[in-house]
Amino acid sequence: MPAPAVPAGSRPGRGSSRGAARGRTAPPILARHIRNGIEESVHRGDIVEVDAAGHVIRQLGDPDRVVTLRSSVKPFALLALIEAGGIKEFDLEPAELAVMASSHSGEDLHVRTLQGLYRRSGVSQAHLANGSEGAPLDALTAARLARDGEKAGPIRHMCSGAHTVFLLLSRLNGWDPTSYWEPAHESQVLLRETVARMFATTPAKLKTAIDGCGIETFAFPLRDVARAYAMLADPSAIASADSRTELAGSLTTVRDAMLANPELVGGRHDRIDTSLMKAAPGRLVAKGGAEALRGVGILPGPRTGTSVTKATGVAVTIEDGDGHDRGTWAASVEALRQVGALDTGAVRELGRYHRPAVYDPHGRLGAETIAEFELAPVGELTG
C-alpha cells in the first residue's frame, strides 16, 4: 500500500517553529512556585472554556494557540473502533472502553482488563508496539516489579489501551496487525479520518506529528480542543446541522464508560484525570496529554457561582511543558473552580493538585505551587 500524501503544513521546514515562537505574545502567568515567600519559578499558559456550539465562555491568554493533542485525543480515537462495530463484534464492556481511552498507570487492574479483552477477541498482546519506556507509571507497581525481578512489558505502558484500538480494528477487518502503527496502515488511515470527522475537517488538512508511543498525533487550536470536550460532555448539544451529530451516539458511549470507570482512565494513585472525575462524579470527563495539555468536559447542570448550566469544555495548556506536573495540576483545578464545576468540598478533596507541595526528608513543607489568575468572562450571559 503506498504511503499517504503528507498533509500540507504537517512537516514544517527548518526555522518555522522558531518563527512561530517569535510571533507569539508571552502567555499570562497561571501558577507560581513559592519557597518560603520566594518566587522560584512561574508557569505561563493559556486557558479557554467553550460550549458545544463553539462560543467562548471564558478565556485567559490565547484561545487560538495551536497545541498537539497527544493523549488528549484518545477518547476520540476510540470512536474509530465503535463506529466500525467493535462493541458488538468483541462484546466490549464499559471498563474495556475506558482503558482504551486511557493513559493508564500500568497497575494490575489495567493489565487484567486488557488481557481479558485479548483472550476473548483472539488478539495477541505480542503485537503491541507502544514500547515500555517509563512503564508502569504507578510507583507501587513499579517497586513490586523491581522487587520480584520482573521487567515491565508494553502492556504496562500507559498507551497500551489506546494501541489496543488499532489491534482490534486490524482483527475486525483482517488487516496485518504487525504494522498497525505505521502511517500507511489501514487503521491509521481510519484514525485520521475519525479525528478529522470529530474536528470538522478533512484528513488532508490535518496537521500531524509523531507521538511518544509511535503513532500520529494531531494539532488544533486550543478552542477546538475545548469544543471537542464540550461535545464529549454532552453529545446531544451538537447542532443538528453539524456533521458531528453522526458521532453523538458513540461519543455518549465513550463518555459514559469513562465516567463509570475513572480509575481505568488514569489510575488509583495521584492521577489527576481520575481524581477530577471522582471528586465530581458524573459531572466531569477529563483526559490529559503530554506537554501539559488537559481537556475537561463539564456535563450540563447547575454550577457554583455562575448562571452557566449547559455543557462546556475547558482546555488548559502550560507553555513550559510542566515537567513536574505542578503547574498543570494547579491551573486545571483552579480553572474548574472558577467556572463553577468544582464546589468547595471538591476543591478541598483535590487539594494536593490545587496547591501541590514539596516536603523535605523530615516532612517539613519546602515549597508549594499556587495558581494565581482570573478567567475573563466572554460569553457567560449569552446562549
Short mmCIF file of C-alpha atoms in Angstrom, two decimals, residues 35 48 96 201 207 219 224 256 258 304 368:
data_model
loop_
_atom_site.label_atom_id
_atom_site.label_comp_id
_atom_site.label_asym_id
_atom_site.label_seq_id
_atom_site.Cartn_x
_atom_site.Cartn_y
_atom_site.Cartn_z
CA ARG A 35 9.53 28.58 48.65
CA VAL A 48 -10.29 28.60 27.35
CA GLU A 96 -12.63 -2.08 28.43
CA THR A 201 -12.09 18.98 8.83
CA LYS A 207 -1.56 18.87 10.96
CA ALA A 219 -2.57 19.69 16.29
CA ASP A 224 -11.16 23.48 19.18
CA ASP A 256 -20.32 7.05 29.97
CA MET A 258 -15.04 7.00 31.29
CA THR A 304 -21.33 27.15 41.75
CA GLU A 368 4.21 24.89 47.03
#
